[in-house]
Amino acid sequence: MKFNIKRILILFILLFVIGSVAIETSVQTVSGDSLHLKDYTNEIQNLNEPYKFIKTDYFKPITHLSFTNKPVTRYYQLTLKKVKMSPDGFERPVWSVNGQHPGPLIQANKGDRLVLNVTNNFDDPATIHWHGMFQHGTNWYDGVPGQTQCPIPNDVSLVYNFSTTDQHGTYWYHSHFFAQYVDGLRGSLVVHDPDDPYLNQYDFEYLVVLSDWHHNTTGVLLPLQDAPGYSGLRPIPDSPLISGLGRYNCTAAPPGSKCKSNQPLAVYNVKKNKKYRFRIINSSADGVFVFSIDQHKLKVIEADGIYLKPTIIKKLPVAVGQRYSVIVDANQPVGNYFIRGTLDKRCTPINNATINFNSAIDWNGLGILHYEGAINKPNSKEFDDDFTPCRDLDKKHLNPIKPITKYDGHVTDFVNITITFGRDKNQRLKALINNSSFVPQMNDPTVNKITRDIDAKDLPKEQNSVIFNHNGGIAEIYVKNNNGADHPFHMHGHVFAIMYVGEKGEVHDKSKYNKRNPVVRDTLTIPGNGFVVIRFITDNPGVWAFHCHIEWHVELGMVLGIIELQDTLKKETIPEDVVALCLEHDLQKRTTRKMLNSIVINEIRSYD
């Protein structure tokens, strides 16, 4: 038998891939007979309506939808495909939507129904979560594998079909399959409101999607973080991006890589004395962004879909998953002014064991606010900080435009959780909620179990489930952060009222709760070694994730599963095509495993 080093290496890689395909942690395989399929009750309104393939130029003002007398159904096509792109000058594969990154803008008006045909051509499974959308009555379209659906296999399409109900504001969409959105599957979603109190206070509207960017794919980064004994912190990015554009010092690029320096900056064009609404989204894996425009103050009018009493600020801190709208008055002398999308280095811990700790990143992401007729290069000066670093925008800027009092009442359910980190028996780092690390069951999601009449109290421990079963009740969650990291926590299916945010060393004092007019949103920062108390109304049957939106922490298991109104949920009908994903996903895994086994056997035989 002759051995060739190259072929041995190929054989080793194949064996590793087979092992990876074969391992599905804590997954219970289900057969078709046990699914109890019901009639499809969420029919698409017009099967003959063509899906609209959309593209978005993020540096042109949004073209508004026309308002209609009654809600309409809007059909969109989203095709997922890997393409080579160079967002900051460094070329790498990008998990794109309709061939672009960020993905195209999805628009609707308040009350409209969205029907989105998602075709997965990634060669990887995928899902899409519609971040901030409540999914009333359509929990299975929330897009969380292991909780609300099985992943969409390669070369398979799934139609997401849900109503915007009475929601309005700035949202986004992203993959929830492992850390896939960090590789590019993310885009913007705006629900316009004919009753928007600020509609007549601006002339044009722009989107700004902020993100941190890595040159290595998450297929490289996640195994490094998951290695036994890893003692570093979250992976350090290579660039900040403003709506998909950034700059990287290509002299630091590895030999053999394709990299072009002096990439164009993000440019937003304005006209003198016009007013502009900027919708700002932090779609990062990790970083806190600080957004500002030199010599132009920001009037804050919306946070996470909630209209706010207008206030004026100079700089806007935006945690991962948060969204804001600000109005900018182009009232300065005609010229070019820096737009700053700065990754706040103060909020990114690092040590010499951290993945990419020696990154050549320039933390100062730059764009340009270009006045029509301006010819000078920007030389504007940055505002001084007017905020507390690594904290959400001060609550004095987050007062709802109308007082929200429904959270001031009898608390029907109370949950006390503690978040921290630990290590498993193999010394792999894990994130823990009440000493349990979340593990998704990819081919038997929680919502499938509930609709098969499995009681939530009998769910596996690693589902990190909490149960709320008072219809219309007030649930209160106290979150104690037992580690020094700040955590931007996001809740699916709801907004919540912030009763209190406690810093390190503060004592929990119920008399300080803000019950009469609390800040209301769906994502907030939990201070390191601090705590928060939130309340929400239990009126949306479903399985809802409540998790840290630092994606590296999600992959370590910092996820809670809220089981809400299971007595109602178990009577719901999951569409057949959603349930069928589980069988298709399992079939593709089995086929892949069989194919790889065959390749290895042929390789071994060829040595003889």
XYZ file of C-alpha atoms in Angstrom:
608
model
C 0.000 0.000 0.000
C 1.435 3.399 -1.043
C 0.638 6.475 1.030
C 0.622 9.983 -0.371
C 0.689 12.865 2.108
C -1.785 14.948 0.095
C -4.261 12.065 -0.156
C -3.902 11.273 3.534
C -4.733 14.895 4.299
C -7.808 14.713 2.036
C -8.890 11.510 3.792
C -8.481 13.158 7.202
C -10.593 16.149 6.158
C -13.306 13.878 4.783
C -13.406 11.880 7.996
C -13.688 15.130 9.968
C -16.561 16.323 7.783
C -18.381 13.012 8.207
C -18.025 13.331 11.946
C -19.352 16.871 11.809
C -22.343 15.845 9.708
C -23.075 12.892 11.936
C -23.051 14.877 15.159
C -26.353 16.597 15.971
C -26.252 17.461 19.628
C -29.410 16.512 21.525
C -31.500 16.067 18.387
C -34.510 13.789 18.427
C -35.412 12.388 15.016
C -39.122 12.318 14.271
C -41.022 10.312 11.704
C -43.816 11.552 9.484
C -46.364 9.499 11.408
C -45.730 11.425 14.618
C -46.105 14.887 13.100
C -49.936 14.996 13.175
C -50.111 17.342 10.191
C -53.149 19.595 10.127
C -54.753 21.551 7.307
C -52.816 24.541 6.011
C -54.764 27.475 7.442
C -52.452 30.306 6.442
C -52.998 30.313 2.688
C -51.267 32.757 0.394
C -53.861 35.211 -0.854
C -53.008 35.041 -4.579
C -51.037 32.058 -5.800
C -50.591 33.669 -9.214
C -48.990 36.834 -7.888
C -45.321 37.001 -8.996
C -42.668 37.401 -6.335
C -40.760 40.645 -6.737
C -36.977 40.213 -6.987
C -35.651 43.304 -5.237
C -32.320 45.128 -5.066
C -31.505 48.178 -2.949
C -29.019 50.992 -3.397
C -28.458 52.028 0.213
C -27.000 55.351 -0.873
C -30.151 56.614 -2.533
C -33.198 57.869 -0.609
C -35.909 55.295 0.053
C -38.725 55.350 -2.477
C -41.809 55.181 -0.291
C -44.661 52.813 -0.934
C -47.961 54.475 -1.684
C -50.386 54.246 1.198
C -53.537 52.246 0.450
C -57.067 52.420 1.811
C -56.776 48.906 3.197
C -53.892 46.503 3.846
C -52.429 44.675 0.864
C -50.247 41.605 0.423
C -46.715 42.208 -0.813
C -44.737 39.420 -2.480
C -40.933 39.363 -2.440
C -38.299 36.918 -3.688
C -35.149 36.476 -1.597
C -32.489 34.246 -3.138
C -29.624 33.193 -0.880
C -26.325 32.637 -2.638
C -22.621 32.827 -1.829
C -20.785 35.383 -3.932
C -17.284 36.823 -3.778
C -17.322 40.414 -2.568
C -14.902 42.949 -1.095
C -16.888 45.108 1.360
C -13.726 46.683 2.806
C -11.362 45.876 -0.075
C -10.559 42.330 1.095
C -12.166 39.678 -1.102
C -13.978 36.766 0.556
C -17.156 34.734 0.048
C -20.264 36.532 1.292
C -23.576 34.868 2.145
C -25.632 37.308 0.081
C -29.339 38.020 -0.391
C -30.276 38.652 -4.036
C -26.569 39.035 -4.741
C -25.976 41.951 -2.391
C -24.789 42.764 1.122
C -26.538 44.109 3.116
C -29.588 42.354 1.717
C -32.253 44.446 -0.009
C -34.790 46.560 1.824
C -38.160 44.913 2.414
C -40.964 47.482 2.679
C -44.556 47.293 3.810
C -47.190 49.640 5.173
C -48.758 49.135 8.561
C -51.240 46.260 8.382
C -49.845 44.776 5.159
C -49.077 41.082 4.799
C -45.603 40.015 3.683
C -45.197 36.863 1.609
C -41.506 36.163 1.109
C -40.237 33.272 -0.971
C -36.798 32.411 0.406
C -34.763 30.183 -1.915
C -31.660 28.706 -0.314
C -28.743 28.220 -2.716
C -26.031 28.523 -0.047
C -25.004 24.836 0.021
C -25.665 25.289 3.753
C -28.954 25.189 5.654
C -30.428 28.609 6.448
C -33.292 30.437 8.148
C -34.416 34.050 8.283
C -35.584 35.803 11.447
C -37.612 38.991 11.017
C -36.075 40.948 13.867
C -38.670 42.912 15.821
C -41.741 41.510 14.061
C -44.225 40.026 16.545
C -45.450 37.184 14.332
C -48.908 37.178 15.940
C -50.455 33.847 15.004
C -47.440 32.796 12.904
C -44.833 31.729 15.458
C -43.441 29.158 12.991
C -42.279 31.995 10.729
C -40.057 33.578 13.392
C -37.065 31.889 11.790
C -35.256 30.315 14.755
C -33.997 26.789 14.005
C -34.636 24.410 16.876
C -37.305 26.651 18.360
C -39.765 27.659 15.617
C -38.684 25.749 12.510
C -36.179 23.320 11.023
C -33.510 24.900 8.809
C -34.246 25.392 5.120
C -32.060 22.804 3.344
C -29.969 23.676 0.317
C -31.886 23.996 -2.981
C -35.178 24.294 -1.086
C -37.532 27.282 -0.836
C -39.762 28.288 2.052
C -42.500 30.898 1.900
C -42.587 33.072 5.025
C -46.113 34.493 5.257
C -47.044 36.919 8.028
C -48.913 40.136 8.752
C -47.341 43.314 10.067
C -50.577 43.839 12.083
C -50.367 47.233 13.791
C -46.563 47.431 13.865
C -44.573 50.239 12.292
C -40.992 51.397 12.318
C -37.453 50.222 11.608
C -36.617 46.517 11.651
C -34.207 44.116 9.998
C -33.876 40.487 8.999
C -31.040 38.030 9.447
C -30.160 34.383 9.564
C -30.582 32.586 12.879
C -28.748 29.457 11.689
C -25.582 29.323 13.759
C -23.626 32.559 13.109
C -24.568 32.754 9.433
C -25.707 36.373 9.493
C -22.166 37.406 10.443
C -21.126 36.106 6.992
C -23.647 38.351 5.258
C -27.278 37.163 5.501
C -28.806 40.372 6.882
C -30.864 43.200 5.500
C -33.350 45.924 6.398
C -37.124 45.910 6.859
C -39.242 49.050 7.192
C -42.960 49.227 7.979
C -44.298 52.658 7.040
C -47.142 54.259 8.937
C -49.663 56.679 7.415
C -50.248 57.931 10.968
C -46.560 58.521 11.694
C -46.489 61.744 13.772
C -43.168 62.725 12.152
C -44.118 61.963 8.539
C -44.315 65.636 7.555
C -41.156 66.676 9.391
C -38.635 65.402 6.827
C -38.233 65.462 3.053
C -36.225 62.310 2.334
C -35.303 59.094 4.055
C -32.117 56.998 4.200
C -31.119 53.646 5.674
C -27.832 53.117 7.497
C -26.903 49.508 8.258
C -23.930 49.290 10.631
C -21.965 46.066 10.953
C -18.643 44.675 12.065
C -16.878 42.605 9.418
C -14.569 39.585 9.592
C -12.251 38.349 6.868
C -12.456 34.769 8.115
C -15.818 33.060 7.777
C -17.687 31.874 10.842
C -16.903 28.342 9.675
C -13.327 29.178 10.710
C -14.062 31.378 13.721
C -16.622 29.241 15.576
C -14.444 26.111 15.869
C -11.641 28.266 17.251
C -13.952 29.699 19.911
C -15.265 26.212 20.663
C -11.831 24.648 21.065
C -11.142 22.990 24.464
C -9.291 25.376 26.735
C -9.851 28.489 24.604
C -9.038 31.377 26.937
C -9.612 34.311 24.627
C -12.630 36.589 24.297
C -14.951 37.358 21.380
C -13.288 37.387 17.930
C -11.999 40.806 16.929
C -13.353 42.091 13.596
C -11.289 43.432 10.717
C -13.419 46.442 9.747
C -16.532 48.444 10.586
C -18.946 48.763 7.657
C -21.462 51.503 6.900
C -24.183 50.000 4.689
C -21.745 47.422 3.402
C -18.727 49.670 2.780
C -15.545 50.020 4.799
C -11.799 50.357 4.444
C -8.999 47.963 5.337
C -5.243 48.444 5.286
C -4.337 45.892 2.639
C -0.664 45.914 3.631
C -1.807 43.807 6.596
C -3.615 41.263 4.401
C -2.201 37.707 4.304
C 0.029 36.885 1.325
C -1.937 35.611 -1.653
C -5.218 37.275 -0.690
C -7.008 39.694 -3.009
C -7.255 43.132 -1.445
C -7.646 46.665 -2.782
C -6.935 49.673 -0.594
C -8.757 53.005 -0.737
C -12.231 51.591 -1.142
C -14.933 54.223 -1.755
C -16.605 55.537 1.373
C -20.326 55.415 2.005
C -21.749 58.668 0.591
C -25.194 60.043 1.424
C -26.243 62.976 -0.770
C -28.290 65.856 0.650
C -29.673 69.178 -0.512
C -29.218 72.377 1.417
C -32.070 73.123 3.862
C -33.790 69.790 3.342
C -34.459 67.418 6.236
C -33.613 63.739 6.235
C -34.760 60.800 8.283
C -31.935 58.328 8.870
C -33.034 54.848 9.957
C -30.036 53.326 11.741
C -29.626 49.585 12.347
C -26.808 47.835 14.207
C -26.589 44.440 12.516
C -23.222 43.464 14.014
C -22.026 40.208 15.486
C -20.742 42.033 18.525
C -19.764 45.667 18.426
C -21.415 48.732 19.906
C -21.518 51.454 17.251
C -21.509 55.195 17.836
C -23.204 57.090 15.009
C -22.770 60.815 14.388
C -22.528 63.372 11.590
C -20.035 66.168 12.065
C -21.666 69.585 12.658
C -25.147 68.058 12.401
C -27.108 67.206 15.512
C -29.572 64.336 15.557
C -33.242 64.560 16.526
C -34.202 61.148 17.927
C -37.767 60.118 17.059
C -37.945 56.295 17.126
C -36.326 53.341 18.887
C -37.116 49.710 18.008
C -40.460 50.636 16.423
C -41.595 52.924 19.291
C -42.270 56.607 18.591
C -40.395 58.869 21.009
C -40.728 62.407 22.293
C -38.145 64.221 20.162
C -34.837 65.122 21.773
C -31.565 66.444 20.333
C -28.250 64.601 20.681
C -24.802 64.786 19.094
C -23.859 61.100 19.160
C -25.976 57.962 19.126
C -24.745 54.737 20.779
C -26.370 51.695 19.152
C -26.052 48.205 20.649
C -26.333 45.070 18.528
C -29.905 44.527 17.353
C -31.114 48.042 18.190
C -32.645 50.460 15.676
C -33.228 54.202 15.766
C -34.655 56.921 13.566
C -33.173 60.399 13.676
C -33.963 63.531 11.693
C -31.002 65.496 10.316
C -31.381 69.094 9.148
C -29.035 69.839 6.230
C -28.670 73.447 7.363
C -24.880 73.791 7.397
C -22.729 75.505 4.757
C -22.560 73.509 1.521
C -19.715 71.055 1.911
C -18.732 67.486 2.744
C -18.970 66.275 6.331
C -17.844 63.019 7.869
C -20.460 60.499 8.871
C -19.010 58.426 11.685
C -19.963 54.827 12.338
C -17.385 54.090 14.990
C -17.008 50.690 16.579
C -16.528 51.610 20.229
C -13.299 49.849 21.186
C -14.051 50.513 24.859
C -16.866 47.948 24.637
C -14.802 45.183 23.033
C -12.716 43.236 25.572
C -9.510 41.649 24.319
C -6.514 39.642 25.488
C -3.593 38.031 23.676
C -5.459 34.720 23.393
C -8.423 36.334 21.622
C -9.106 35.293 18.029
C -7.646 37.947 15.681
C -6.337 39.968 18.654
C -3.727 41.563 16.353
C -6.319 42.737 13.823
C -5.333 45.694 11.668
C -8.794 47.173 12.160
C -9.420 50.905 11.999
C -12.239 51.223 14.545
C -13.328 54.549 13.026
C -15.779 53.751 10.255
C -16.284 56.746 7.981
C -18.813 57.908 5.427
C -19.594 61.278 3.897
C -22.622 63.560 4.069
C -22.314 65.252 0.686
C -24.166 68.498 0.041
C -25.251 69.020 -3.553
C -22.632 71.257 -5.178
C -19.880 70.562 -2.634
C -16.375 70.068 -4.055
C -14.146 70.227 -0.979
C -12.790 67.191 0.790
C -14.257 66.699 4.255
C -12.176 68.130 7.079
C -14.951 68.370 9.653
C -14.396 67.873 13.370
C -16.008 65.114 15.404
C -18.381 66.007 18.247
C -17.293 65.275 21.797
C -19.015 62.353 23.510
C -22.363 63.215 25.092
C -23.262 59.691 26.249
C -22.118 56.985 28.665
C -19.831 54.506 26.856
C -21.077 50.935 26.432
C -24.563 51.818 27.641
C -27.835 52.380 25.845
C -28.914 55.882 24.971
C -29.952 57.634 28.178
C -33.573 57.014 29.127
C -34.323 60.755 29.030
C -34.094 60.427 25.232
C -36.311 57.333 25.102
C -39.640 58.533 26.466
C -42.537 57.200 24.358
C -44.429 59.963 22.586
C -47.532 58.842 24.480
C -47.307 57.366 28.006
C -47.579 53.565 28.063
C -49.215 52.489 31.302
C -50.296 48.887 30.628
C -47.287 47.460 32.444
C -48.362 48.991 35.770
C -50.498 46.233 37.249
C -50.529 42.890 38.970
C -47.603 40.702 37.919
C -49.007 37.278 37.025
C -45.685 35.559 36.320
C -42.190 36.166 37.655
C -38.924 34.609 36.493
C -35.496 35.144 38.013
C -32.559 34.272 35.753
C -28.802 34.515 36.121
C -26.388 34.664 33.205
C -22.752 33.671 33.424
C -20.089 31.515 31.779
C -18.623 28.120 32.572
C -16.895 25.147 30.957
C -18.120 21.709 30.027
C -16.319 18.445 30.813
C -14.072 18.992 27.786
C -13.147 22.488 28.967
C -15.104 24.136 26.191
C -16.471 27.573 27.048
C -20.254 27.731 27.557
C -22.704 30.535 28.253
C -25.131 29.641 31.017
C -28.625 30.761 31.942
C -29.471 29.425 35.394
C -26.493 27.066 34.953
C -27.822 25.614 31.683
C -26.445 26.186 28.177
C -29.026 26.274 25.386
C -28.817 23.529 22.753
C -31.169 23.726 19.732
C -32.897 20.587 18.521
C -32.559 21.292 14.832
C -34.886 18.644 13.408
C -37.601 18.780 16.067
C -38.222 22.415 17.035
C -39.925 23.318 20.281
C -43.061 24.631 18.561
C -43.474 21.257 16.807
C -43.312 19.516 20.164
C -45.904 21.817 21.722
C -48.332 21.293 18.830
C -47.877 17.538 19.285
C -49.203 18.119 22.807
C -45.887 17.654 24.580
C -46.105 19.651 27.785
C -43.563 22.453 28.089
C -42.503 21.244 31.541
C -41.336 17.995 29.901
C -39.003 19.693 27.424
C -35.297 18.826 27.676
C -33.378 20.872 30.246
C -31.051 22.318 27.609
C -34.030 24.043 25.958
C -33.809 26.613 28.787
C -37.587 26.925 28.833
C -39.696 29.201 31.000
C -43.486 28.942 30.890
C -46.019 31.776 30.908
C -49.639 30.684 30.649
C -51.733 33.655 31.848
C -53.504 35.116 28.819
C -53.156 38.894 28.963
C -51.029 38.703 32.095
C -47.990 40.754 33.028
C -44.757 38.756 33.099
C -41.715 40.114 34.904
C -38.167 38.895 34.273
C -35.290 39.776 36.574
C -31.937 39.186 34.868
C -28.812 39.116 36.997
C -25.557 39.398 35.075
C -22.900 37.474 36.987
C -20.012 38.349 34.685
C -18.193 41.497 33.670
C -19.369 41.583 30.053
C -22.254 43.775 28.887
C -24.996 41.833 27.088
C -27.478 43.337 24.572
C -30.541 41.116 25.138
C -33.279 40.872 22.510
C -36.769 39.399 22.921
C -38.634 37.798 20.037
C -42.404 38.227 19.672
C -42.658 41.269 21.952
C -41.530 44.639 23.083
C -40.971 44.975 26.812
C -41.045 47.740 29.395
C -37.815 48.466 31.246
C -38.623 48.747 34.929
C -35.047 49.225 36.080
C -31.421 48.933 34.958
C -28.975 48.337 37.812
C -25.240 48.878 37.574
C -22.596 46.843 39.381
C -23.000 47.238 43.128
C -26.545 48.615 42.995
C -29.191 47.036 45.200
C -32.420 45.768 43.652
C -35.099 48.222 44.848
C -38.668 47.776 43.581
C -39.616 51.259 44.741
C -37.454 52.643 41.923
C -39.342 50.831 39.142
C -40.575 53.064 36.331
C -44.129 51.718 35.957
C -46.062 54.772 34.799
C -44.155 55.652 31.605
C -41.296 53.220 31.118
C -38.905 52.945 28.211
C -40.357 50.339 25.825
C -38.276 48.484 23.234
C -37.180 44.970 22.233
C -33.404 45.121 22.840
C -31.518 46.485 25.859
C -28.033 46.318 27.315
C -27.535 44.455 30.605
C -24.525 46.018 32.371
C -21.586 43.859 33.366
C -22.178 42.523 36.909
C -25.435 44.478 36.950
C -29.084 43.571 36.489
C -32.266 44.555 34.679
C -35.977 44.121 35.356
C -38.374 44.024 32.407
C -42.092 43.377 31.941
C -44.132 42.267 28.940
C -47.745 41.336 28.247
C -48.347 37.600 27.710
C -50.715 37.868 24.762
C -48.817 36.181 21.921
C -48.890 32.360 21.927
C -45.580 30.969 20.780
C -42.037 29.896 21.483
C -39.987 33.076 21.737
C -36.239 33.414 22.102
C -34.831 35.835 24.663
C -31.107 35.996 24.084
C -27.915 37.979 24.055
C -27.451 39.412 20.561
C -23.685 39.128 20.684
C -23.661 36.278 18.188
C -20.629 34.626 19.754
C -22.602 34.350 23.009
C -25.633 32.900 21.205
C -23.378 30.148 19.852
C -22.143 29.495 23.393
C -25.752 28.978 24.554
C -26.933 32.308 26.015
C -30.547 31.750 24.944
C -33.780 31.436 26.922
C -36.909 29.843 25.438
C -40.149 31.568 26.439
C -43.110 29.180 26.105
C -46.105 31.486 26.000
C -49.736 30.386 26.303
C -49.026 26.783 25.409
C -52.692 25.779 25.875
C -53.532 28.027 22.921
C -50.360 27.285 20.972
C -50.894 23.527 20.951
C -54.177 24.028 19.057
C -52.456 25.961 16.269
C -51.793 24.531 12.808
C -48.218 24.548 11.558
C -48.205 24.775 7.744
C -47.237 21.536 6.050
C -44.311 23.041 4.162
C -42.801 24.261 7.437
C -43.112 20.836 9.054
C -41.752 19.159 5.916
C -38.492 21.085 6.327
C -37.624 18.757 9.198
C -37.908 15.670 7.047
C -36.033 17.304 4.155
C -33.275 18.573 6.466
C -32.812 15.112 7.941
C -32.852 13.511 4.479
C -30.153 15.849 3.166
C -27.971 15.121 6.194
C -28.338 11.380 5.678
C -27.610 11.699 1.937
C -24.536 13.841 2.573
C -23.244 11.381 5.164
C -23.770 8.465 2.754
C -22.025 10.310 -0.080
C -19.020 11.204 2.067
C -18.760 7.641 3.369
C -18.643 6.439 -0.234
C -15.875 8.910 -1.092
C -13.783 7.801 1.876
C -14.226 4.100 1.004
C -13.137 4.782 -2.575
C -10.134 6.750 -1.338
C -9.093 3.900 0.972
C -9.491 1.338 -1.822
C -7.396 3.479 -4.163
C -4.428 3.151 -1.800
C -4.308 -0.605 -2.316
